[in-house]
């Protein structure tokens, strides 16, 4: 099983300043941001004790400050930054513990300690009895996890080697030196003849580690009285077997690298020390070169074979392993160059990617046993599945029967509900039809009554018109005779008892001596009679019109009876255009002179009213559309608008045009429906009147 690509985790630990040997702090850390930066301004560093510093140190400090000012502030960020107050146990818990747990699951793991001499690498790795380092914490954690696992059997071996002057020495077997390296397709790079001790407890491992430390190459230098002169690798091999016989294998490499050194920083007492320093620096240079190649991420040759250190750690550097590098640094100004070099190495290392995967041990016997267990497991699962399938099939048949019963019942209920619904609809419709028929009969009765009243009124109107015409004719003749008399022309008229007007004229002729005021009284009386007849005729006509209007209002549909036919939308721009044809009917009935022209005149007025309303709606629509076009034309031409805003305005314009078009079509539809309903009512009324 593979994990996804994992980058190497890189952490930095800063040790305290060693006074009076070291002069001043030139690095500061920010643990909240996991960053470290140099102090380029000398005012930011603490004051020096000049009584304990030599003249050469002051000169060196001045040169260093000029160099740092030339470089400027140097800042780096890593996965984790640890201050001098942090313990090695805390570093293990936060950084190394996940890798140790993965080793028990069958992965390879590597924990590096990298840094210059005296920066605290060995202290971080081994620690003290009171403050244990990473290695004791890892061993203790491994045995603690093993004791809590009941589903696995574990076997653990350890080995301890050093690389001194490019020779591999077995620290657990004194005298076994200059060991050879060979390639193994199964387990990778192996060291021939390296002693492996199987262990069962934490104390046993610590004893073996202390034994190896006694044979490790340490030497006193002018910088450090107990300086390690070799690279050491403490290996922990973990084999696990589960209950099914599956075997996995993991290897934990705990690497304590020797410190990089500058020859001008310490006194070389022997030629042998000079060789040691050369080999250390060369192997660290190859390690940095390998890291650089891996950080580039290109498909190219990686020079693992240029050093025994990089060849042994090939799996931990870009291979099948999880890895973490803990870089230890000094804050002192005198170590500025070494610290800067270490931080640059760490920056490149955190971009290297490894490809970890579980190491499974598959020999023939274990494979056969595992296959047998898997076959037995599959057989048992198959039997269980067959039994379950039989039960499911039986349940399925029962469910199908029950479902069919439910379907039949549902169809029966559906049919009964359909019949009851049809009967209910028929009864409801018959009741509605009966009510409508009764209402229709009542309206027909009222219409017949009003029709009779109309005929009587028309007959009376004709009679009164005839009498009025006769009276006006007599009045004209009488007025003419009176005018002739006043002019001195006296017509000879024979008096007759049967003619009222002639008797009046004869009386006037016989009474010539009367004053002219008598003629004025007669003329005024005639005018009063004429006005009386005219008012009576107008009253009869108004009464007739009111009765006919009432009949039309009852016959029109509800939307035609409203005095103001307003659209439902409050934002409708056509709401002040009143679609009303009832007023036209009423005005016509008041002004009609002859019933024979009723149909033609009424249709003509209704048609004219329809055209006027259509023209109002169209004019209102065109005016609103033109206003929208002008407004949005001004908006989209504004120079400060971007493309997104113009797109939004265009969409809004289209939406409002569509809404205006819908209002226009709705208003025209209401007009047409009202007009057609009015014509329909008129046709029914005239048909009923003609019958």
XYZ file of C-alpha atoms in Angstrom:
691
model
C 0.000 0.000 0.000
C 1.342 3.405 -0.997
C 0.877 6.777 0.589
C 0.717 9.873 -1.529
C 3.973 11.746 -2.124
C 5.317 13.085 1.176
C 7.751 15.968 1.475
C 10.518 15.784 4.061
C 9.503 17.607 7.252
C 12.137 20.141 8.333
C 12.394 21.666 11.820
C 14.941 24.045 13.345
C 16.131 24.076 16.972
C 18.113 26.999 18.332
C 20.381 26.384 21.323
C 21.218 29.030 23.982
C 24.157 31.403 23.633
C 27.345 30.009 25.259
C 28.898 32.884 27.158
C 31.617 34.049 27.453
C 32.866 32.030 24.467
C 30.199 33.371 22.079
C 29.779 37.109 21.662
C 26.206 38.127 20.690
C 22.814 36.971 19.293
C 22.330 37.723 15.598
C 19.259 35.533 14.972
C 15.722 35.862 16.295
C 12.821 33.434 15.977
C 9.014 33.823 15.797
C 7.420 30.555 16.874
C 3.885 31.783 16.110
C 4.848 32.042 12.430
C 7.561 29.330 12.457
C 10.066 31.813 11.042
C 13.648 32.806 11.814
C 15.448 35.954 10.659
C 18.818 37.621 11.104
C 19.413 40.861 13.024
C 21.165 43.217 10.621
C 20.994 46.278 12.916
C 23.619 46.043 15.739
C 21.410 48.194 17.972
C 18.906 45.323 18.142
C 21.446 42.901 19.688
C 22.211 42.926 23.449
C 25.300 44.829 24.743
C 28.661 43.040 24.999
C 30.936 42.514 27.963
C 34.085 44.116 26.516
C 36.251 42.858 29.411
C 35.858 39.272 28.193
C 36.318 39.815 24.442
C 39.645 39.935 22.622
C 40.694 42.465 20.013
C 40.585 39.801 17.290
C 36.989 38.983 18.216
C 36.018 42.631 17.880
C 37.645 42.856 14.456
C 35.906 39.659 13.343
C 32.581 40.980 14.592
C 33.059 44.198 12.601
C 33.788 42.243 9.426
C 30.763 40.004 10.032
C 28.458 42.990 10.541
C 29.612 44.495 7.277
C 28.844 41.185 5.554
C 25.377 40.919 7.120
C 24.613 44.515 6.194
C 25.608 43.668 2.622
C 23.315 40.602 2.568
C 20.427 42.333 4.328
C 17.944 40.638 6.629
C 17.783 36.862 6.047
C 14.410 35.226 6.811
C 13.396 31.550 6.618
C 10.200 29.588 7.291
C 10.000 25.915 8.260
C 7.492 23.328 9.463
C 8.427 24.020 13.080
C 10.823 26.314 14.968
C 11.982 25.430 18.496
C 13.449 27.904 20.951
C 16.221 27.197 23.540
C 13.522 26.612 26.179
C 11.892 23.712 24.264
C 12.817 20.172 25.390
C 13.884 17.240 23.244
C 10.878 15.250 24.501
C 8.544 18.003 23.264
C 10.290 17.951 19.898
C 9.748 14.186 19.689
C 6.035 14.441 20.550
C 5.322 17.102 17.939
C 7.615 16.076 15.085
C 8.966 12.528 15.355
C 6.171 10.526 16.971
C 4.041 10.147 13.787
C 7.011 8.605 11.952
C 7.655 6.095 14.779
C 3.995 5.011 14.689
C 4.190 4.555 10.897
C 7.203 2.245 11.296
C 5.079 -0.123 13.390
C 2.614 -0.156 10.461
C 5.237 -1.354 7.982
C 6.726 1.929 6.676
C 10.350 3.018 6.716
C 11.242 6.130 8.716
C 14.282 8.377 9.154
C 15.064 11.109 11.701
C 18.131 13.269 10.885
C 20.150 15.554 13.157
C 21.998 18.131 11.038
C 24.085 21.159 12.054
C 27.517 22.539 12.784
C 29.757 21.381 15.612
C 28.530 22.364 19.087
C 25.011 23.205 17.802
C 23.353 20.450 19.909
C 22.781 17.538 17.503
C 23.887 14.703 19.799
C 22.176 16.331 22.767
C 18.889 16.436 20.827
C 19.294 12.814 19.707
C 20.456 11.188 22.997
C 19.680 13.720 25.723
C 20.443 12.971 29.376
C 18.908 10.570 31.940
C 16.893 13.505 33.320
C 15.998 14.996 29.906
C 15.894 12.119 27.382
C 16.440 12.830 23.705
C 14.610 11.702 20.584
C 16.162 8.196 20.501
C 15.130 7.113 24.053
C 11.674 8.636 23.559
C 11.219 6.691 20.315
C 12.305 3.358 21.889
C 10.033 3.884 24.895
C 7.102 4.727 22.594
C 7.680 1.622 20.424
C 7.494 -0.799 23.378
C 4.493 1.055 24.777
C 2.590 0.654 21.495
C 3.582 -3.018 21.162
C 2.257 -3.810 24.656
C -1.146 -2.309 23.747
C -1.527 -4.291 20.491
C -3.200 -7.678 20.896
C -3.891 -8.431 17.223
C -0.239 -8.477 16.172
C 2.969 -10.232 17.103
C 6.118 -8.071 16.982
C 9.814 -8.859 16.671
C 12.350 -6.057 17.136
C 16.083 -5.899 16.301
C 18.552 -3.033 16.667
C 21.906 -2.208 15.149
C 24.362 0.671 15.646
C 26.982 1.788 13.106
C 29.224 4.766 12.467
C 30.820 6.207 9.342
C 34.299 7.411 10.262
C 36.713 8.593 7.578
C 34.401 7.008 4.938
C 34.607 3.598 6.667
C 31.606 1.770 8.101
C 32.220 0.450 11.652
C 29.900 -1.737 13.753
C 29.655 -0.069 17.192
C 28.051 -3.194 18.732
C 30.940 -5.421 17.603
C 34.276 -3.733 18.397
C 36.870 -4.554 15.800
C 34.309 -5.080 13.033
C 35.236 -2.187 10.765
C 35.272 -1.178 7.101
C 32.063 -3.089 6.347
C 30.835 -3.421 2.763
C 27.528 -2.309 1.198
C 25.402 -4.446 -1.091
C 22.131 -3.924 -2.942
C 19.113 -6.098 -2.061
C 16.045 -6.041 -4.314
C 13.831 -6.844 -1.371
C 15.210 -4.697 1.411
C 17.246 -2.093 -0.494
C 20.771 -1.144 0.613
C 22.207 -3.614 3.145
C 25.479 -3.658 5.107
C 27.283 -6.988 5.063
C 28.257 -8.285 8.517
C 26.405 -5.660 10.563
C 25.361 -7.061 13.943
C 21.646 -7.082 14.753
C 20.459 -7.749 18.302
C 16.902 -8.828 19.000
C 15.482 -6.890 21.950
C 12.433 -7.219 24.207
C 12.542 -4.196 26.524
C 13.396 -0.510 26.704
C 16.223 -0.995 29.221
C 17.881 -3.579 27.006
C 17.945 -1.127 24.080
C 19.390 1.653 26.269
C 22.181 -0.668 27.439
C 23.013 -1.558 23.825
C 22.987 2.114 22.858
C 25.332 3.052 25.715
C 27.651 0.211 24.726
C 27.818 1.574 21.180
C 28.412 5.134 22.431
C 31.459 3.932 24.331
C 33.039 2.818 21.037
C 32.018 5.857 19.010
C 34.762 8.201 17.873
C 34.828 11.362 20.011
C 37.701 13.831 20.215
C 38.481 17.027 22.083
C 38.810 20.153 19.939
C 39.435 23.788 20.711
C 35.730 24.394 20.211
C 34.279 21.389 22.059
C 35.827 19.040 24.610
C 33.657 16.049 23.546
C 33.057 16.466 19.831
C 31.726 13.547 17.757
C 33.990 12.843 14.786
C 31.741 10.401 12.900
C 28.242 9.960 11.517
C 26.154 7.393 13.445
C 23.014 5.524 12.415
C 20.980 3.695 15.082
C 18.587 1.305 13.331
C 15.419 -0.258 14.753
C 13.911 -3.126 12.727
C 10.254 -3.957 13.448
C 8.540 -7.066 12.092
C 4.779 -7.522 12.690
C 2.555 -10.540 12.023
C -1.247 -10.315 12.206
C -3.646 -13.179 12.978
C -4.006 -14.009 9.273
C -0.249 -14.525 8.956
C 0.414 -11.288 7.042
C 3.946 -10.009 7.677
C 5.106 -6.404 7.422
C 8.544 -4.920 8.007
C 9.611 -1.381 8.943
C 12.996 0.197 9.606
C 13.582 3.330 11.709
C 16.891 5.149 11.054
C 18.035 7.577 13.764
C 20.905 9.539 12.148
C 23.266 11.762 14.141
C 25.478 13.534 11.594
C 28.878 14.896 12.521
C 29.073 18.681 12.567
C 30.351 20.749 9.691
C 33.486 22.705 10.600
C 35.699 25.491 9.292
C 39.388 24.780 9.701
C 40.202 28.356 10.651
C 37.857 28.229 13.634
C 39.768 25.723 15.780
C 43.320 24.687 16.453
C 44.453 21.525 14.671
C 46.694 19.585 17.038
C 47.347 16.535 14.839
C 47.290 15.702 11.163
C 44.698 13.007 11.918
C 42.197 15.660 13.015
C 42.660 17.439 9.719
C 41.752 14.231 7.850
C 38.692 13.690 10.019
C 37.430 17.190 9.267
C 38.029 16.718 5.524
C 36.025 13.462 5.411
C 33.172 14.972 7.452
C 32.924 18.050 5.281
C 33.142 15.971 2.081
C 30.292 13.618 3.083
C 28.144 16.577 4.167
C 28.888 18.285 0.849
C 27.695 15.176 -1.042
C 24.583 15.083 1.144
C 23.840 18.727 0.295
C 24.477 17.999 -3.405
C 22.013 15.083 -3.342
C 19.424 17.294 -1.608
C 19.918 19.972 -4.280
C 19.389 17.455 -7.090
C 16.262 16.058 -5.461
C 14.899 19.567 -4.793
C 15.099 20.391 -8.506
C 12.473 17.699 -9.137
C 13.916 16.668 -12.522
C 14.456 13.196 -13.904
C 18.234 13.113 -13.586
C 21.079 11.139 -12.054
C 21.270 11.435 -8.254
C 24.869 10.916 -6.981
C 24.042 8.628 -4.025
C 27.243 6.581 -4.600
C 29.542 9.570 -4.139
C 29.417 8.991 -0.379
C 28.728 5.989 1.840
C 26.471 8.156 3.987
C 24.141 9.057 1.087
C 24.229 5.502 -0.257
C 23.115 4.005 3.069
C 20.397 6.700 3.403
C 19.213 6.369 -0.201
C 15.755 5.172 0.883
C 15.363 8.117 3.290
C 16.303 10.667 0.622
C 13.659 10.604 -2.094
C 12.863 6.903 -1.704
C 10.616 4.549 0.250
C 10.628 6.301 3.606
C 9.056 8.978 5.752
C 11.651 11.483 6.926
C 12.166 14.474 9.197
C 15.306 16.609 9.465
C 16.000 18.501 12.700
C 18.549 21.248 12.038
C 20.305 22.566 15.133
C 21.776 26.067 14.989
C 23.686 28.548 17.151
C 22.389 32.124 17.616
C 25.913 33.519 18.041
C 27.289 36.069 15.640
C 30.615 34.227 15.410
C 28.715 31.249 13.899
C 26.697 33.388 11.468
C 28.095 31.765 8.298
C 27.575 28.169 9.534
C 24.027 28.958 10.715
C 23.169 30.619 7.402
C 24.525 27.575 5.525
C 22.470 25.210 7.718
C 19.256 27.209 7.139
C 19.815 27.236 3.383
C 20.347 23.457 3.430
C 17.101 23.064 5.413
C 15.210 25.269 2.937
C 16.225 23.043 0.032
C 15.562 19.829 1.961
C 11.907 20.674 2.709
C 11.069 20.515 -1.017
C 12.304 16.912 -1.424
C 9.524 14.361 -1.887
C 9.598 10.713 -0.782
C 7.434 7.834 -1.932
C 6.675 5.741 1.182
C 4.961 2.350 0.990
C 4.325 -0.606 3.287
C 7.000 -3.319 3.233
C 5.327 -6.744 3.071
C 7.209 -9.992 3.536
C 5.816 -12.644 1.203
C 7.518 -16.046 1.287
C 5.926 -19.212 -0.108
C 4.717 -20.680 3.175
C 3.246 -17.427 4.442
C 1.642 -16.741 1.065
C 0.031 -20.201 0.948
C -1.214 -19.829 4.503
C -2.564 -16.385 3.743
C -4.299 -17.639 0.603
C -5.866 -20.510 2.535
C -7.161 -18.129 5.160
C -8.565 -15.850 2.479
C -10.190 -18.814 0.674
C -11.775 -20.038 3.898
C -12.967 -16.550 4.650
C -14.465 -16.204 1.171
C -16.166 -19.615 1.453
C -17.751 -18.676 4.761
C -18.874 -15.365 3.300
C -20.279 -17.188 0.258
C -22.259 -19.614 2.460
C -23.626 -16.732 4.472
C -24.527 -14.888 1.280
C -26.298 -17.985 -0.151
C -28.333 -18.400 3.015
C -29.135 -14.739 3.018
C -30.107 -14.944 -0.659
C -32.555 -17.792 0.016
C -34.147 -15.833 2.832
C -34.327 -12.734 0.690
C -35.890 -14.692 -2.195
C -38.540 -16.120 0.123
C -39.247 -12.719 1.604
C -39.388 -11.266 -1.882
C -42.090 -13.726 -2.985
C -44.155 -12.970 0.089
C -43.739 -9.264 -0.515
C -44.813 -9.675 -4.166
C -48.008 -11.439 -3.058
C -48.708 -8.817 -0.430
C -47.995 -6.084 -2.962
C -50.452 -7.606 -5.449
C -53.127 -7.652 -2.738
C -52.442 -4.011 -1.981
C -52.587 -3.156 -5.695
C -55.979 -4.882 -6.090
C -57.330 -3.089 -3.038
C -55.965 0.212 -4.323
C -57.623 -0.315 -7.730
C -60.945 -1.108 -6.004
C -60.722 2.000 -3.855
C -59.709 4.033 -6.876
C -62.706 2.854 -8.917
C -65.095 3.498 -6.049
C -63.602 6.917 -5.478
C -63.876 7.704 -9.185
C -67.562 6.710 -9.279
C -68.350 8.716 -6.162
C -66.457 11.679 -7.580
C -68.390 11.490 -10.883
C -71.699 11.263 -9.008
C -70.710 14.199 -6.835
C -69.703 16.232 -9.872
C -72.979 15.396 -11.635
C -75.023 16.402 -8.601
C -73.037 19.603 -8.214
C -73.401 20.436 -11.881
C -77.132 19.673 -11.905
C -77.569 22.022 -8.945
C -75.598 24.756 -10.678
C -77.558 24.269 -13.906
C -80.819 24.490 -11.991
C -79.747 27.730 -10.294
C -78.604 29.206 -13.596
C -81.874 28.190 -15.249
C -83.909 29.805 -12.495
C -81.814 32.963 -12.722
C -82.197 32.944 -16.503
C -85.965 32.522 -16.275
C -86.148 35.368 -13.775
C -84.115 37.594 -16.088
C -86.286 36.619 -19.056
C -89.419 37.474 -17.023
C -87.988 40.818 -16.005
C -86.984 41.459 -19.593
C -90.512 40.670 -20.858
C -92.027 42.967 -18.254
C -89.695 45.753 -19.208
C -90.417 45.068 -22.860
C -94.159 45.517 -22.261
C -93.459 48.716 -20.327
C -91.265 49.887 -23.197
C -94.013 49.228 -25.772
C -96.549 51.137 -23.668
C -94.136 54.025 -23.265
C -93.446 54.057 -27.001
C -97.192 54.082 -27.783
C -97.773 56.883 -25.324
C -94.769 58.742 -26.739
C -96.165 58.457 -30.283
C -99.553 59.688 -29.154
C -98.038 62.637 -27.338
C -95.858 63.449 -30.316
C -98.929 63.433 -32.593
C -100.847 65.716 -30.242
C -97.844 67.989 -29.947
C -97.513 68.231 -33.714
C -101.206 69.099 -34.064
C -100.918 71.692 -31.353
C -97.837 73.231 -32.905
C -99.583 73.417 -36.272
C -102.569 75.187 -34.733
C -100.220 77.410 -32.750
C -98.391 78.473 -35.892
C -101.628 79.317 -37.687
C -102.905 81.279 -34.703
C -99.625 83.125 -34.366
C -99.764 84.019 -38.040
C -103.281 85.381 -37.737
C -102.242 87.411 -34.706
C -99.249 88.825 -36.534
C -101.477 89.715 -39.504
C -103.920 91.426 -37.170
C -101.204 93.432 -35.518
C -100.016 94.579 -38.925
C -103.524 95.847 -39.777
C -104.522 92.956 -41.996
C -107.799 91.686 -40.641
C -108.800 88.398 -42.166
C -112.476 87.620 -42.507
C -113.090 84.491 -40.432
C -116.428 82.847 -39.841
C -117.048 81.779 -36.234
C -117.743 78.085 -35.726
C -118.580 76.378 -32.467
C -116.560 73.341 -33.415
C -113.246 75.091 -33.911
C -111.623 76.404 -30.752
C -108.915 78.404 -32.518
C -111.430 80.007 -34.915
C -113.602 81.024 -31.980
C -110.597 82.657 -30.368
C -109.815 84.573 -33.572
C -113.443 85.670 -33.904
C -113.421 86.856 -30.337
C -110.255 88.830 -30.996
C -111.857 90.366 -34.091
C -114.944 91.410 -32.157
C -112.988 92.924 -29.338
C -110.698 95.236 -31.173
C -110.857 97.780 -28.477
C -108.923 95.614 -26.051
C -105.330 96.479 -25.364
C -102.486 94.744 -27.041
C -101.489 93.086 -23.779
C -104.144 90.442 -24.397
C -102.140 89.189 -27.379
C -99.010 88.881 -25.209
C -100.878 86.800 -22.640
C -101.992 84.350 -25.332
C -98.509 84.000 -26.744
C -97.043 83.291 -23.268
C -99.747 80.703 -22.598
C -98.935 78.932 -25.831
C -95.231 78.803 -24.944
C -96.020 77.358 -21.509
C -98.109 74.581 -23.078
C -95.305 73.783 -25.530
C -92.682 73.588 -22.801
C -94.948 71.354 -20.679
C -95.352 68.857 -23.514
C -91.604 68.881 -24.203
C -90.721 68.203 -20.540
C -93.215 65.335 -20.340
C -91.815 63.743 -23.477
C -88.207 64.089 -22.182
C -89.184 62.543 -18.823
C -90.736 59.544 -20.586
C -87.628 59.090 -22.706
C -85.304 59.264 -19.638
C -87.405 56.700 -17.807
C -87.192 54.389 -20.793
C -83.393 54.776 -21.002
C -82.899 54.061 -17.261
C -84.962 50.866 -17.440
C -83.086 49.626 -20.525
C -79.685 50.417 -18.914
C -80.632 48.404 -15.838
C -81.476 45.395 -18.019
C -78.122 45.660 -19.831
C -76.137 45.878 -16.563
C -77.767 42.706 -15.228
C -77.048 40.863 -18.461
C -73.368 41.926 -18.757
C -70.607 39.707 -17.158
C -69.069 40.850 -13.803
C -65.960 42.442 -15.384
C -68.151 44.709 -17.560
C -70.159 45.984 -14.575
C -67.175 47.630 -12.893
C -67.028 51.353 -13.225
C -63.228 51.160 -13.510
C -61.604 48.109 -15.060
C -58.182 48.203 -13.427
C -55.383 45.723 -14.050
C -54.370 43.552 -11.052
C -50.746 44.670 -10.997
C -50.244 47.869 -9.009
C -47.229 48.712 -11.127
C -49.204 48.488 -14.386
C -48.709 51.643 -16.459
C -52.111 51.062 -18.189
C -54.133 51.055 -14.953
C -55.525 54.599 -15.508
C -57.037 53.624 -18.914
C -60.651 52.621 -18.047
C -62.008 49.902 -20.299
C -65.786 50.634 -20.083
C -68.512 50.225 -22.738
C -71.570 50.471 -20.458
C -71.299 54.281 -20.414
C -71.506 54.320 -24.226
C -74.727 52.304 -24.116
C -76.283 54.613 -21.540
C -75.321 57.785 -23.451
C -76.730 56.366 -26.652
C -80.055 55.394 -25.094
C -80.484 58.939 -23.812
C -79.744 60.529 -27.211
C -81.484 58.090 -29.638
C -84.265 59.580 -31.784
C -85.617 56.442 -33.417
C -85.610 52.810 -32.300
C -85.086 51.609 -35.860
C -81.510 53.021 -35.916
C -80.539 51.548 -32.529
C -78.395 48.645 -33.793
C -76.354 50.573 -36.370
C -75.667 53.601 -34.160
C -74.798 51.518 -31.078
C -72.356 49.273 -32.960
C -70.734 52.335 -34.537
C -70.214 54.004 -31.144
C -68.915 50.803 -29.542
C -66.467 50.358 -32.418
C -65.284 53.954 -32.093
C -64.831 53.543 -28.310
C -62.868 50.320 -28.935
C -60.557 52.084 -31.404
C -59.961 54.976 -28.984
C -59.034 52.624 -26.126
C -56.728 50.594 -28.391
C -55.004 53.794 -29.526
C -54.521 54.939 -25.893
C -52.946 51.613 -24.883
C -50.623 51.558 -27.919
C -49.537 55.191 -27.363
C -48.857 54.489 -23.684
C -46.841 51.362 -24.594
C -44.724 53.190 -27.197
C -44.058 56.087 -24.803
C -42.938 53.742 -21.976
C -40.772 51.678 -24.326
C -39.094 54.818 -25.701
C -38.382 56.036 -22.137
C -36.742 52.694 -21.226
C -34.607 52.786 -24.395
C -33.406 56.341 -23.688
C -32.646 55.606 -20.016
C -30.590 52.465 -20.607
C -28.857 54.009 -23.612
C -27.554 56.741 -21.278
C -26.616 54.218 -18.578
C -24.515 51.860 -20.728
C -22.561 54.749 -22.289
C -21.230 55.922 -18.930
C -17.371 55.662 -19.083
C -16.853 54.484 -15.499
C -18.865 51.247 -15.971
C -17.117 47.903 -16.426
C -18.191 44.979 -18.603
C -19.969 43.123 -15.768
C -22.085 46.183 -14.880
C -23.025 46.799 -18.538
C -24.045 43.125 -18.849
C -26.218 43.483 -15.740
C -27.875 46.662 -17.122
C -28.544 44.930 -20.453
C -30.188 41.979 -18.669
C -32.269 44.370 -16.534
C -33.319 46.300 -19.687
C -34.453 43.088 -21.410
C -36.395 42.004 -18.319
C -38.228 45.358 -18.041
C -39.032 45.408 -21.785
C -40.496 41.913 -21.453
C -42.555 42.986 -18.424
C -43.841 46.061 -20.362
C -44.730 43.852 -23.324
C -46.641 41.460 -21.013
C -48.603 44.404 -19.516
C -49.432 45.678 -23.018
C -50.640 42.261 -24.220
C -52.657 41.744 -21.018
C -54.386 45.164 -21.427
C -55.204 44.485 -25.096
C -56.588 41.063 -24.146
C -58.850 42.591 -21.470
C -60.048 45.214 -24.002
C -60.892 42.585 -26.608
C -62.697 40.348 -24.109
C -64.752 43.261 -22.744
C -65.615 44.470 -26.260
C -66.711 40.993 -27.404
C -68.774 40.434 -24.233
C -70.534 43.780 -24.794
C -71.336 42.918 -28.416
C -72.611 39.530 -27.283
C -74.927 41.065 -24.695
C -76.123 43.639 -27.227
C -76.872 40.927 -29.747
C -78.829 38.893 -27.180
C -80.767 41.991 -26.119
C -81.665 42.997 -29.686
C -82.590 39.404 -30.559
C -84.892 39.221 -27.566
C -86.452 42.592 -28.460
C -87.041 41.547 -32.056
C -88.802 38.345 -30.940
